Coordinates of C-alpha atoms in Angstrom, one line a residue:
M13 CA 6.5 10.7 21.1
N14 CA 4.0 7.4 21.6
P15 CA 5.0 4.8 24.4
N16 CA 6.0 2.1 21.5
G17 CA 8.8 4.7 20.0
F18 CA 6.8 6.2 17.0
P19 CA 6.1 10.2 16.5
V20 CA 2.3 10.1 15.8
R21 CA 0.1 12.9 14.0
V22 CA -3.2 12.5 14.6
M23 CA -6.1 14.4 12.7
T24 CA -10.0 14.7 12.4
F25 CA -11.4 15.2 8.8
D26 CA -15.1 15.1 9.3
S27 CA -17.5 15.9 12.1
D28 CA -19.8 12.8 11.0
C29 CA -17.9 10.1 13.0
S30 CA -19.7 7.6 10.4
G31 CA -16.6 7.2 8.4
P32 CA -13.6 4.9 9.6
T33 CA -10.1 6.2 11.0
V34 CA -7.3 5.5 9.3
G35 CA -4.0 4.8 9.8
L36 CA -0.3 4.7 7.6
A37 CA 2.5 3.6 9.3
N38 CA 5.4 6.0 7.7
I39 CA 8.3 3.2 8.7
H40 CA 11.5 1.5 8.2
A41 CA 12.5 -1.8 7.4
S42 CA 16.0 -3.2 8.3
V43 CA 17.6 -6.0 6.1
P44 CA 18.4 -8.9 7.4
D45 CA 16.3 -8.3 10.3
L46 CA 12.8 -9.7 10.6
A47 CA 12.7 -9.7 14.1
E48 CA 13.0 -5.9 14.2
N49 CA 10.6 -5.6 11.2
Q50 CA 7.8 -7.4 13.4
A51 CA 8.8 -5.9 16.3
R52 CA 8.2 -2.3 14.4
I53 CA 5.1 -3.8 12.9
R54 CA 3.9 -4.8 16.7
N55 CA 4.7 -1.1 17.9
A56 CA 2.8 0.2 15.5
L57 CA -0.3 -1.8 15.8
A58 CA -0.4 -1.1 19.5
C59 CA -0.2 2.8 19.0
F60 CA -3.0 2.3 16.6
R61 CA -5.7 0.4 18.3
K62 CA -4.6 2.7 20.7
H63 CA -6.0 5.8 18.8
A64 CA -9.1 3.9 18.0
V65 CA -7.9 2.8 14.5
Q66 CA -10.0 0.9 12.1
L67 CA -8.3 0.5 9.1
A68 CA -4.1 0.2 9.7
V69 CA -2.1 -0.2 6.6
F70 CA 1.5 -1.1 6.7
P71 CA 4.6 -0.1 3.2
E72 CA 5.8 -3.1 1.0
F73 CA 8.2 -5.3 2.4
S74 CA 7.7 -4.0 6.2
L75 CA 8.0 -7.4 6.9
T76 CA 11.0 -8.5 5.1
G77 CA 12.5 -5.2 3.6
Y78 CA 13.8 -5.2 0.1
F79 CA 15.9 -6.4 -2.1
W80 CA 19.3 -6.4 -2.9
K81 CA 22.1 -7.2 -5.3
D82 CA 23.8 -10.0 -3.5
E83 CA 21.7 -12.8 -4.6
K84 CA 23.7 -15.4 -2.2
S85 CA 22.8 -13.5 0.9
C86 CA 19.5 -12.0 -0.4
R87 CA 17.6 -15.2 -1.5
P88 CA 17.9 -17.2 1.5
Y89 CA 17.0 -14.3 3.6
M90 CA 13.8 -13.5 1.8
E91 CA 12.7 -17.3 1.5
S92 CA 13.2 -17.7 5.5
A93 CA 10.9 -14.8 5.5
T94 CA 7.9 -15.5 3.0
L95 CA 4.1 -15.7 4.3
D96 CA 4.4 -19.9 5.1
H97 CA 7.3 -19.0 7.9
Q98 CA 4.8 -15.8 9.1
Q99 CA 1.8 -17.6 10.2
A100 CA 2.7 -17.8 13.8
F101 CA 3.7 -13.9 13.8
I102 CA 0.6 -12.9 12.2
E103 CA -1.7 -15.3 14.0
E104 CA 0.3 -14.8 17.5
T105 CA 0.7 -11.0 17.4
V106 CA -1.7 -9.2 14.3
W107 CA -4.7 -11.2 14.8
P108 CA -4.8 -10.5 18.4
F109 CA -5.0 -6.4 18.1
L110 CA -8.2 -6.9 16.0
N111 CA -11.3 -6.0 18.0
D112 CA -14.6 -4.3 17.3
T113 CA -12.3 -1.1 16.9
L114 CA -9.3 -2.1 14.8
Q115 CA -11.4 -4.0 12.0
F116 CA -8.7 -4.3 9.4
V117 CA -4.4 -4.6 9.1
V118 CA -3.0 -4.5 5.6
L119 CA 0.8 -6.0 5.4
N120 CA 3.1 -7.1 2.5
V121 CA 4.0 -10.8 2.2
L122 CA 6.0 -12.8 0.2
R123 CA 4.4 -15.8 -0.9
K124 CA 6.4 -19.3 -2.5
V125 CA 5.8 -19.9 -6.0
T126 CA 6.3 -23.7 -7.1
D127 CA 7.9 -23.2 -10.4
P128 CA 9.9 -25.7 -11.7
I129 CA 11.2 -23.8 -15.0
H130 CA 12.7 -20.9 -12.8
P131 CA 14.6 -20.8 -9.3
P132 CA 12.7 -20.2 -6.6
R133 CA 10.4 -16.9 -6.8
S134 CA 7.1 -15.2 -4.6
F135 CA 4.4 -13.6 -5.5
N136 CA 4.6 -9.5 -4.0
S137 CA 1.4 -9.5 -2.0
T138 CA -1.0 -7.5 -0.3
L139 CA -2.7 -9.5 2.3
V140 CA -5.3 -8.2 4.5
I141 CA -6.3 -9.5 7.8
G142 CA -9.4 -8.7 9.2
K143 CA -13.4 -9.9 10.3
N144 CA -16.6 -9.8 8.6
G145 CA -20.1 -8.7 10.1
T146 CA -20.1 -12.1 11.6
G147 CA -16.8 -12.4 13.4
D148 CA -15.4 -14.8 11.0
R149 CA -11.6 -14.2 9.9
I150 CA -11.3 -12.4 6.3
Q151 CA -7.6 -13.1 4.7
A152 CA -7.9 -11.7 1.3
I153 CA -5.0 -11.2 -0.9
Y154 CA -3.8 -9.1 -3.9
N155 CA -0.6 -10.1 -6.1
K156 CA 1.5 -6.9 -7.2
T157 CA 1.0 -6.8 -11.0
F158 CA 3.7 -5.0 -12.5
L159 CA 7.4 -5.8 -11.5
P160 CA 10.6 -2.9 -11.8
G161 CA 14.1 -3.9 -12.1
I162 CA 15.6 -6.3 -9.3
E163 CA 12.0 -7.4 -8.3
K164 CA 12.1 -9.7 -11.7
Q165 CA 15.0 -11.4 -10.4
Y166 CA 12.9 -12.6 -7.0
T167 CA 9.0 -12.5 -7.7
I168 CA 6.5 -12.7 -10.6
G169 CA 3.6 -10.5 -11.5
G170 CA 0.1 -11.2 -10.3
E171 CA -1.0 -11.0 -14.0
G172 CA -3.3 -8.6 -13.3
H173 CA -5.8 -9.6 -11.0
R174 CA -7.9 -7.6 -8.9
L175 CA -8.7 -7.3 -5.3
V176 CA -12.1 -5.5 -3.9
L177 CA -12.7 -5.6 -0.1
E178 CA -16.1 -4.7 0.2
T179 CA -16.8 -3.0 3.6
P180 CA -19.4 -1.1 5.4
W181 CA -17.5 2.0 4.5
G182 CA -17.3 1.7 0.9
R183 CA -15.0 -0.2 -1.6
I184 CA -11.6 -0.9 -1.1
G185 CA -9.1 -1.5 -4.0
F186 CA -5.3 -2.3 -3.4
L187 CA -2.3 -1.4 -5.8
I188 CA 1.1 -2.4 -4.8
C189 CA 4.4 0.2 -5.7
Y190 CA 4.8 0.3 -9.2
D191 CA 1.3 -0.7 -10.2
L192 CA 0.7 3.0 -9.6
C193 CA 2.7 3.8 -12.9
F194 CA 0.0 2.2 -15.4
P195 CA -3.2 4.1 -15.1
S196 CA -5.2 1.2 -17.1
L197 CA -4.9 -0.8 -13.8
L198 CA -6.7 1.8 -11.4
Q199 CA -9.6 2.5 -14.3
A200 CA -10.2 -1.0 -14.1
Y201 CA -10.6 -0.4 -10.4
Q202 CA -12.2 2.8 -11.1
L203 CA -14.9 1.8 -14.5
V204 CA -15.5 -1.5 -13.9
D205 CA -15.2 -2.6 -10.2
H206 CA -16.6 1.2 -8.6
V207 CA -14.1 1.2 -5.7
D208 CA -14.4 4.2 -3.8
A209 CA -10.6 4.0 -1.9
I210 CA -7.2 2.4 -3.2
V211 CA -5.1 1.1 -0.7
L212 CA -1.6 1.7 -1.9
Q213 CA 1.8 -0.2 -0.6
A214 CA 4.5 1.0 -1.2
S215 CA 8.8 1.0 -1.4
W216 CA 9.2 4.0 -3.4
R217 CA 12.4 5.9 -3.6
G218 CA 13.5 9.2 -3.6
P219 CA 16.8 9.6 -5.4
A220 CA 17.1 10.0 -8.9
I221 CA 18.7 12.5 -11.2
R222 CA 16.9 14.2 -14.3
S223 CA 19.1 17.0 -15.9
Y224 CA 18.2 19.5 -18.9
P225 CA 20.9 21.7 -18.7
V226 CA 20.2 24.0 -21.7
C227 CA 16.9 25.0 -19.8
G228 CA 18.8 24.6 -16.4
L229 CA 16.5 22.3 -14.8
K230 CA 17.8 19.4 -12.1
D231 CA 15.8 17.1 -10.1
T232 CA 17.9 14.7 -7.7
H233 CA 15.0 13.1 -6.3
Y234 CA 13.1 12.9 -9.5
Y235 CA 11.4 9.6 -7.9
G236 CA 10.0 11.7 -4.9
H237 CA 8.5 14.1 -7.6
L238 CA 7.2 11.0 -9.2
W239 CA 4.8 9.8 -5.8
D240 CA 4.3 13.1 -5.1
T241 CA 2.8 14.3 -8.5
L242 CA 1.3 10.4 -9.8
I243 CA -0.7 9.6 -6.3
P244 CA -2.8 13.2 -6.3
A245 CA -3.0 12.6 -10.4
Q246 CA -4.6 9.7 -9.8
A247 CA -6.7 10.2 -7.2
A248 CA -8.3 12.8 -8.9
L249 CA -8.8 11.5 -12.1
S250 CA -10.2 8.2 -10.7
Q251 CA -12.2 10.4 -8.0
T252 CA -11.6 7.8 -5.3
W253 CA -9.8 8.2 -2.0
F254 CA -6.0 7.1 -1.4
F255 CA -4.5 5.8 1.3
A256 CA -0.9 5.2 0.9
A257 CA 1.7 3.8 3.0
N258 CA 5.8 4.3 1.7
A259 CA 8.9 2.6 3.5
V260 CA 11.1 5.7 4.8
G261 CA 14.8 5.5 5.6
R262 CA 18.3 3.7 4.3
H263 CA 18.7 0.7 2.8
N264 CA 21.0 -1.1 5.4
I265 CA 22.6 -2.6 2.5
S266 CA 22.0 -1.1 -0.8
H267 CA 21.7 2.6 0.9
D268 CA 19.0 3.3 -1.5
V269 CA 16.9 5.8 0.3
F270 CA 13.2 5.5 0.7
W271 CA 10.7 8.9 0.3
G272 CA 8.9 8.1 3.3
G273 CA 5.4 11.1 2.4
S274 CA 3.2 8.5 3.3
G275 CA -0.6 10.1 3.0
I276 CA -4.0 9.9 2.5
W277 CA -5.4 12.5 -0.3
A278 CA -9.2 12.6 -0.9
P279 CA -10.6 12.1 -4.1
S280 CA -10.0 15.4 -5.5
G281 CA -6.5 14.9 -5.5
L282 CA -5.7 17.5 -2.7
P283 CA -3.8 16.1 0.2
V284 CA -5.6 15.8 3.0
L285 CA -2.3 14.5 5.9
R286 CA 1.1 13.6 4.5
A287 CA 4.0 12.1 6.6
T288 CA 7.5 13.5 6.5
N289 CA 9.9 12.3 3.9
H290 CA 12.7 11.5 5.7
A291 CA 12.1 9.6 9.5
E292 CA 9.5 7.2 11.1
E293 CA 6.2 8.6 12.0
L294 CA 2.7 7.1 12.3
I295 CA -0.1 9.3 10.4
I296 CA -3.8 9.0 11.7
L297 CA -7.1 10.5 10.0
K298 CA -10.3 10.0 12.2
Q299 CA -13.7 10.1 10.8
V300 CA -12.7 9.8 6.9
P301 CA -16.5 10.0 4.8
I302 CA -14.9 7.6 2.3
T303 CA -18.4 7.6 -0.3
G304 CA -20.2 10.6 1.6
E305 CA -16.9 12.9 -0.1
R306 CA -16.8 10.7 -2.9
Q307 CA -20.4 11.9 -4.4
R308 CA -19.4 15.4 -3.3
E309 CA -16.6 15.7 -5.9
R310 CA -19.0 14.0 -8.6
L311 CA -21.3 16.8 -8.3
D312 CA -19.4 19.0 -10.2
F313 CA -17.6 16.1 -13.0
D314 CA -18.4 12.2 -13.1
Y315 CA -15.4 11.1 -15.3
A316 CA -16.9 7.3 -14.9
T317 CA -20.8 8.2 -16.0
D318 CA -19.3 10.3 -18.6
F319 CA -16.8 7.5 -19.8
A320 CA -19.4 5.1 -19.7
A321 CA -21.5 7.6 -21.9
A322 CA -18.8 7.5 -24.4
D323 CA -19.2 3.8 -25.4
I324 CA -15.3 3.5 -24.7
S325 CA -14.6 -0.6 -23.3
P326 CA -11.1 -0.8 -22.7
P327 CA -9.9 -4.2 -23.0
Y328 CA -9.7 -4.7 -19.1
R329 CA -8.3 -8.6 -18.1
S330 CA -10.4 -10.5 -15.7
G331 CA -12.5 -9.3 -13.3
A332 CA -11.4 -9.0 -9.6
V333 CA -11.6 -11.4 -6.5
V334 CA -14.5 -9.3 -4.3
V335 CA -14.1 -10.1 -0.8
T336 CA -16.9 -8.8 1.7
A337 CA -16.2 -7.6 4.3
F338 CA -20.0 -7.1 6.2

């Protein structure tokens, strides 16, 4: 247990120290309690900085907590927690943690959208906070593309626009939760943007029932099963690293249970480091050879090259916004 209250697991991947140290926060988000969530993020950042993390990733809705059905109470709270109300927290708390070691912090925020036709809604956005090689600030944004269920009530989709962060360690793309279920988006990152890693932020639930009585088969955590199978499959098929931070614990109001299981998957699809499904925990993987391991994996089979040789051109939407971070 670290002094800031989170259990921490640290592993070193490679003896080559040129790769970054990646930290993932497998943490709970309380609703409606913005101050408590800010304190969790602050404490996790303190721990990440202590362990010389260079890329820190937090789950989806880690600032606000997830939506619930009672719109009369949920909407005002969520609107009070949008990015325009979080600038002081970001300026006074998040930015000061950045230094020559901790170079990027990946948060999830709600951003107001002005729409005279519909009720007030927001973009569900990944916010990359960092500095480039000259010390200038970077604040890059990816908007969640695909929206499940209740999120359509409160948010609008990002229309397939992608974000690629160019870093000294490789090119990093971004997905949010439900985006994982749509291979075409990941293929665009792989075949068009040539990313080396994907950062995935999620509030992915565990419990859901799928039952096939004649076969004697029943799974009470089917959504959790999807998390455990889709990520390694997508990592292997795209031959990219996956850095996936998921929420954990029970929603204070809806009582939905989030699956946790934040983790780092190699381009082979094999899990290198996984967090628990049931409790808050920080996991840190040191010296991750992002581009080197990708190259080694493609020595056997290079899916992107073979795809290009087949001359098949999927109808991808507009290209990614590329932000150079070095």
